[in-house]
Amino acid sequence: MSSDEELLESLLAGEHRALARVISKIENRSPGYRELVSELYAHTGEADVIGITGSPGAGKSTLVDKLAETYRDRGETVGVIAIDPSSPFTGGAVLGDRIRMASTVGDMDVFVRSMSARGTLGGLSTATADAVKAMDAFGKDKVIIETVGAGQNEIDIVRTADTVAVLVPPGSGDDIQTLKAGILEIADVFVVNKADRPGSDRTVQELRDMIQLGDGGSGIGGGGDGGHHSQEVIDAHDDWDGEVEDETEVAGWTTPIVETVATKSEGVDDLIDEFTSHRTYLVDSGEHAEQVRGRYAEEIRTLLREDVHALLEDRLAERGGIDDLAESVRAGETDPYSIAGELLDPVEDCLDELETEDA
């Protein structure tokens, strides 16, 4: 048995040390990581994946702490992936393996891992998606992803999370209008954290107004193109009771607003109940299957882009490197389109040969 096979076996046996090593191997893109991740797929699909995002200072880390604590009180195991900004020099997480989750320190059934955003928009990377699979295969009941929320486009979280909670701090009415076309559209649940502070009532009302208006399907509660909700759930209804008589009659999901004071654990149970309701809605409506298909389609595209890019980099090196080719364009000897065509010709020839063999 190879070392990677032993590592996989240990992870599936519930050894946290093996889980940590697998995630490190994934994040570092160490030799053999792809084969390891491939083996994980057969053991995934059971965990609920929850994304927590929002602006800096909204209290995301404190809320994640209390969510993990409450899930543990309910007898469920938790994995937390905290996405930190990347160092441009090392690609590592500049905040390190921060443990700001005082309530769950020492509880091995709450596994916290800090990962680098690696410059990816929204702070998520392929490595993070693979880390979610590792936690899922390990047997974690809930996997919580906390994103950077530092002004990047957080839409990437949708590709990994089943349910997305967007934290909105009190008194951020102007920010709501600014963010409307971006991060707010991906919310499955709105959380007004620090709800004991001035301005929380106004924030809740403004969010409620936006949900009710919906902007013809392009705003909150609808999803529109590229959002978290499919076209079938653009027309949001007011009530979802979790019961389904006929799949064709399933109502859409109206984004709820939950008020929390994470520092006092207030509203956390209500938030978890909304997560549960959303999960029920996803499964019963068929939306979850659609989500998963879309997620895998994007993974395939991403891997193909990465692999083709690596192949072409090798071809460029064989041709003397990009600088030499750029110089030939500057000198008027050729042009970028001709160079790209010449580099892609062998790839296209290989694909043609494969199609011929399959015919």
Coordinates of C-alpha atoms in Angstrom, one line a residue:
M1 CA 0.0 0.0 0.0
S2 CA 1.4 3.4 -1.0
S3 CA 1.7 6.3 1.4
D4 CA -1.1 8.1 -0.3
E5 CA -3.4 5.1 0.0
E6 CA -2.5 4.8 3.7
L7 CA -3.3 8.5 4.1
L8 CA -6.7 8.1 2.5
E9 CA -7.4 5.1 4.6
S10 CA -6.5 7.0 7.7
L11 CA -8.7 10.0 6.7
L12 CA -11.7 7.7 6.0
A13 CA -11.1 6.1 9.4
G14 CA -11.6 9.4 11.1
E15 CA -8.1 10.5 12.0
H16 CA -7.9 14.3 12.2
R17 CA -4.1 14.3 11.6
A18 CA -4.7 12.5 8.3
L19 CA -7.3 15.1 7.4
A20 CA -4.9 17.9 8.1
R21 CA -2.2 16.2 6.0
V22 CA -4.6 15.7 3.1
I23 CA -5.6 19.3 3.1
S24 CA -2.0 20.4 3.2
K25 CA -1.2 18.2 0.3
I26 CA -4.2 19.6 -1.6
E27 CA -3.3 23.3 -0.8
N28 CA 0.4 22.8 -1.8
R29 CA -0.6 20.9 -4.9
S30 CA 1.9 18.2 -3.9
P31 CA 2.7 15.3 -6.2
G32 CA -0.2 12.8 -6.1
Y33 CA -2.8 15.2 -4.8
R34 CA -5.0 14.7 -7.9
E35 CA -5.2 11.0 -7.5
L36 CA -6.0 11.5 -3.8
V37 CA -8.8 14.0 -4.5
S38 CA -10.2 11.6 -7.2
E39 CA -10.5 8.9 -4.6
L40 CA -12.4 11.3 -2.3
Y41 CA -15.3 11.8 -4.6
A42 CA -16.8 8.3 -4.0
H43 CA -17.1 9.3 -0.3
T44 CA -18.6 12.7 -0.6
G45 CA -22.1 14.1 -0.8
E46 CA -23.3 13.8 2.8
A47 CA -22.1 17.1 4.3
D48 CA -24.1 20.3 4.3
V49 CA -21.8 23.1 3.0
I50 CA -22.6 26.5 4.3
G51 CA -20.9 29.7 3.1
I52 CA -20.6 32.7 5.4
T53 CA -19.6 36.0 3.7
G54 CA -20.1 39.7 4.2
S55 CA -18.1 42.9 4.7
P56 CA -15.1 43.1 7.1
G57 CA -16.2 43.9 10.6
A58 CA -19.6 42.2 10.2
G59 CA -18.7 39.6 12.8
K60 CA -18.3 36.6 10.5
S61 CA -15.7 34.8 12.7
T62 CA -17.7 35.2 15.9
L63 CA -20.8 34.0 14.2
V64 CA -19.0 31.0 12.7
D65 CA -17.7 30.2 16.2
K66 CA -21.2 30.2 17.7
L67 CA -22.6 28.2 14.8
A68 CA -19.9 25.5 15.3
E69 CA -20.6 25.5 19.0
T70 CA -24.4 25.1 18.5
Y71 CA -24.0 22.4 16.0
R72 CA -21.8 20.5 18.4
D73 CA -24.4 20.9 21.1
R74 CA -26.8 19.2 18.7
G75 CA -24.4 16.3 18.3
E76 CA -23.1 17.2 14.8
T77 CA -19.5 17.4 13.7
V78 CA -18.2 20.5 12.0
G79 CA -15.4 21.5 9.7
V80 CA -14.5 25.1 9.2
I81 CA -12.5 26.5 6.4
A82 CA -11.5 30.1 6.9
I83 CA -10.3 31.8 3.7
D84 CA -7.5 34.3 4.4
P85 CA -6.0 36.8 2.1
S86 CA -2.9 35.5 0.2
S87 CA 0.6 36.8 0.5
P88 CA 1.7 37.8 -3.0
F89 CA 5.1 36.4 -2.2
T90 CA 4.4 33.0 -0.9
G91 CA 0.8 32.3 -1.7
G92 CA 0.3 31.4 1.9
A93 CA -2.4 32.7 4.3
V94 CA -1.0 35.9 5.8
L95 CA -3.2 35.6 8.8
G96 CA -1.9 32.2 9.5
D97 CA -3.9 29.4 11.1
R98 CA -5.8 31.8 13.3
I99 CA -7.9 30.3 16.0
R100 CA -10.4 33.0 17.0
M101 CA -13.0 30.4 17.8
A102 CA -12.6 30.3 21.6
S103 CA -15.8 28.4 22.2
T104 CA -14.6 25.3 20.3
V105 CA -10.9 25.3 21.0
G106 CA -9.9 21.8 22.1
D107 CA -13.0 20.1 20.6
M108 CA -11.6 17.8 17.9
D109 CA -15.0 17.4 16.4
V110 CA -14.7 21.0 15.3
F111 CA -11.8 21.0 12.8
V112 CA -10.7 24.6 11.8
R113 CA -8.4 25.1 8.9
S114 CA -7.2 28.4 7.5
M115 CA -6.5 28.5 3.8
S116 CA -5.1 31.0 1.3
A117 CA -7.3 32.9 -1.1
R118 CA -4.5 32.7 -3.6
G119 CA -5.7 35.8 -5.3
T120 CA -8.8 34.2 -6.6
L121 CA -11.9 36.5 -6.9
G122 CA -14.1 35.9 -3.9
G123 CA -11.3 34.3 -2.0
L124 CA -12.1 30.7 -3.1
S125 CA -9.8 28.5 -5.1
T126 CA -9.8 25.0 -6.5
A127 CA -7.8 24.0 -3.5
T128 CA -10.5 25.2 -1.2
A129 CA -13.2 23.2 -3.1
D130 CA -11.0 20.1 -2.8
A131 CA -10.6 20.7 1.0
V132 CA -14.4 20.8 1.3
K133 CA -14.4 17.3 -0.3
A134 CA -11.8 16.1 2.2
M135 CA -13.9 17.2 5.1
D136 CA -17.0 15.7 3.5
A137 CA -15.3 12.4 2.9
F138 CA -13.9 12.5 6.5
G139 CA -17.5 12.5 7.7
K140 CA -18.1 16.1 8.9
D141 CA -21.8 16.7 9.1
K142 CA -21.4 20.5 8.5
V143 CA -18.7 22.3 6.5
I144 CA -18.6 26.0 7.0
I145 CA -16.7 28.3 4.7
E146 CA -15.9 31.8 5.9
T147 CA -14.7 34.1 3.1
V148 CA -12.5 37.1 3.0
G149 CA -15.2 39.6 2.4
A150 CA -12.6 42.3 1.7
G151 CA -14.2 43.8 -1.4
Q152 CA -13.6 41.0 -3.8
N153 CA -16.4 39.5 -5.9
E154 CA -17.6 36.8 -3.5
I155 CA -19.6 35.0 -6.2
D156 CA -17.1 32.1 -6.2
I157 CA -18.5 30.9 -2.9
V158 CA -21.6 29.8 -4.7
R159 CA -19.8 27.1 -6.5
T160 CA -18.8 25.3 -3.3
A161 CA -21.6 26.1 -0.8
D162 CA -25.1 24.7 -0.8
T163 CA -26.4 27.6 1.3
V164 CA -24.9 31.1 1.4
A165 CA -25.4 33.5 4.3
V166 CA -24.6 37.1 3.7
L167 CA -23.9 39.2 6.8
V168 CA -25.0 42.8 6.7
P169 CA -23.9 45.1 9.6
P170 CA -26.5 47.4 11.1
G171 CA -26.9 50.9 9.6
S172 CA -25.4 49.9 6.3
G173 CA -28.3 51.2 4.1
D174 CA -26.1 53.0 1.6
D175 CA -23.9 49.9 1.4
I176 CA -26.9 47.8 0.6
Q177 CA -27.6 49.9 -2.5
T178 CA -24.0 49.7 -3.6
L179 CA -23.7 46.0 -3.1
K180 CA -27.1 45.1 -4.6
A181 CA -25.8 44.0 -8.0
G182 CA -23.1 41.9 -6.4
I183 CA -22.7 40.0 -3.2
L184 CA -26.3 40.5 -2.0
E185 CA -27.6 38.6 -4.9
I186 CA -26.0 35.4 -3.9
A187 CA -27.6 35.3 -0.4
D188 CA -29.9 32.4 0.5
V189 CA -30.1 33.9 4.0
F190 CA -29.5 37.4 5.2
V191 CA -28.0 37.9 8.6
V192 CA -28.1 41.3 10.3
N193 CA -25.5 40.6 13.0
K194 CA -24.8 42.9 15.9
A195 CA -28.6 43.4 15.9
D196 CA -28.4 45.1 19.3
R197 CA -26.7 48.1 17.7
P198 CA -28.4 51.3 16.4
G199 CA -29.7 51.1 12.9
S200 CA -30.5 47.4 12.8
D201 CA -34.2 47.9 12.4
R202 CA -33.6 50.2 9.4
T203 CA -31.2 47.7 7.8
V204 CA -33.8 44.8 8.3
Q205 CA -36.5 46.9 6.7
E206 CA -34.4 47.9 3.7
L207 CA -33.4 44.3 3.1
R208 CA -37.1 43.3 3.4
D209 CA -38.1 46.0 0.9
M210 CA -35.5 44.8 -1.6
I211 CA -36.6 41.2 -1.2
Q212 CA -40.2 42.1 -1.9
L213 CA -39.4 44.2 -4.9
G214 CA -37.1 41.6 -6.5
D215 CA -36.4 43.9 -9.4
G216 CA -38.0 41.6 -11.9
G217 CA -35.9 38.6 -11.1
S218 CA -32.5 40.3 -11.2
G219 CA -32.4 41.3 -7.5
I220 CA -32.7 39.8 -4.1
G221 CA -34.7 36.6 -3.8
G222 CA -34.6 36.1 -7.5
G223 CA -31.1 35.3 -8.6
G224 CA -31.1 36.2 -12.3
D225 CA -28.1 35.2 -14.4
G226 CA -25.1 34.0 -12.5
G227 CA -26.8 34.2 -9.1
H228 CA -27.3 31.4 -6.6
H229 CA -30.8 30.7 -7.7
S230 CA -31.9 29.0 -10.9
Q231 CA -34.4 30.5 -13.3
E232 CA -37.1 28.2 -11.9
V233 CA -37.0 30.0 -8.5
I234 CA -36.8 33.5 -9.7
D235 CA -40.5 34.1 -8.8
A236 CA -40.1 33.9 -5.0
H237 CA -43.1 33.1 -2.9
D238 CA -43.8 34.3 0.7
D239 CA -44.0 30.9 2.4
W240 CA -42.2 27.6 2.2
D241 CA -43.5 25.0 4.6
G242 CA -41.1 22.2 3.6
E243 CA -44.0 20.0 2.3
V244 CA -44.1 19.0 -1.3
E245 CA -47.2 17.5 -3.0
D246 CA -46.0 17.7 -6.6
E247 CA -42.5 18.7 -7.7
T248 CA -43.9 21.0 -10.4
E249 CA -45.7 23.0 -7.7
V250 CA -42.6 23.7 -5.5
A251 CA -42.5 27.3 -4.5
G252 CA -39.4 29.4 -4.9
W253 CA -37.2 30.4 -2.0
T254 CA -37.7 33.8 -0.4
T255 CA -34.5 34.9 1.2
P256 CA -35.2 35.2 5.0
I257 CA -33.6 37.8 7.3
V258 CA -32.3 36.6 10.6
E259 CA -31.2 39.0 13.3
T260 CA -28.3 37.8 15.5
V261 CA -26.0 39.0 18.3
A262 CA -23.3 36.4 17.9
T263 CA -21.3 37.6 20.9
K264 CA -24.3 36.5 23.0
S265 CA -25.3 33.6 20.9
E266 CA -28.7 35.3 20.2
G267 CA -30.5 34.3 17.0
V268 CA -28.0 31.5 16.2
D269 CA -30.6 28.7 16.7
D270 CA -33.0 30.6 14.4
L271 CA -30.2 30.9 11.8
I272 CA -29.5 27.2 11.9
D273 CA -33.3 26.5 11.5
E274 CA -33.2 28.7 8.3
F275 CA -30.2 26.7 7.0
T276 CA -32.2 23.5 7.6
S277 CA -35.2 24.9 5.8
H278 CA -33.1 25.9 2.8
R279 CA -31.5 22.5 2.7
T280 CA -35.0 20.9 2.7
Y281 CA -36.1 23.3 -0.1
L282 CA -33.0 22.5 -2.2
V283 CA -33.6 18.7 -2.0
D284 CA -37.3 18.7 -2.4
S285 CA -37.4 21.2 -5.3
G286 CA -34.6 19.4 -7.2
E287 CA -32.5 22.5 -7.0
H288 CA -29.7 20.7 -5.1
A289 CA -29.1 18.3 -7.9
E290 CA -29.0 21.2 -10.3
Q291 CA -26.5 22.9 -8.0
V292 CA -24.2 19.9 -7.9
R293 CA -24.3 19.4 -11.6
G294 CA -23.3 23.1 -12.1
R295 CA -20.5 22.7 -9.5
Y296 CA -19.0 19.7 -11.2
A297 CA -19.3 21.4 -14.6
E298 CA -17.3 24.3 -13.3
E299 CA -14.7 22.0 -11.8
I300 CA -14.2 20.3 -15.1
R301 CA -13.9 23.6 -16.9
T302 CA -11.4 24.8 -14.3
L303 CA -9.2 21.7 -14.5
L304 CA -9.2 21.8 -18.3
R305 CA -8.2 25.5 -18.2
E306 CA -5.4 24.7 -15.8
D307 CA -4.1 21.7 -17.7
V308 CA -4.3 23.3 -21.1
H309 CA -2.5 26.4 -19.7
A310 CA 0.3 24.2 -18.3
L311 CA 0.6 22.4 -21.7
L312 CA 0.8 25.6 -23.6
E313 CA 3.4 27.0 -21.1
D314 CA 5.6 24.0 -21.9
R315 CA 5.1 24.6 -25.6
L316 CA 6.1 28.3 -25.2
A317 CA 9.2 27.2 -23.4
E318 CA 10.1 24.9 -26.3
R319 CA 9.7 27.9 -28.6
G320 CA 12.2 30.0 -26.6
G321 CA 9.7 31.5 -24.2
I322 CA 7.1 34.2 -24.4
D323 CA 9.7 37.1 -24.6
D324 CA 11.2 35.7 -27.8
L325 CA 7.8 35.3 -29.4
A326 CA 6.8 38.8 -28.3
E327 CA 10.0 40.2 -29.9
S328 CA 9.2 38.5 -33.2
V329 CA 5.8 40.2 -33.2
R330 CA 7.5 43.5 -32.4
A331 CA 9.9 43.0 -35.2
G332 CA 7.0 42.5 -37.6
E333 CA 7.9 38.8 -38.3
T334 CA 4.6 37.4 -37.2
D335 CA 1.5 38.3 -35.1
P336 CA -0.1 37.0 -31.8
Y337 CA -3.0 35.3 -33.6
S338 CA -0.6 33.3 -35.8
I339 CA 1.5 32.3 -32.8
A340 CA -1.5 31.2 -30.8
G341 CA -2.7 29.1 -33.8
E342 CA 0.6 27.4 -34.2
L343 CA 0.8 26.5 -30.5
L344 CA -2.7 25.1 -30.5
D345 CA -2.4 23.1 -33.7
P346 CA -0.8 20.1 -32.0
V347 CA -3.5 20.1 -29.3
E348 CA -6.3 20.2 -31.9
D349 CA -4.5 17.4 -33.9
C350 CA -4.5 15.2 -30.8
L351 CA -8.2 15.9 -30.2
D352 CA -9.0 15.0 -33.8
E353 CA -7.1 11.7 -33.4
L354 CA -9.1 10.9 -30.3
E355 CA -12.4 11.6 -32.0
T356 CA -11.3 9.4 -35.0
E357 CA -10.4 6.5 -32.6
D358 CA -13.7 6.8 -30.8
A359 CA -15.7 6.9 -34.0

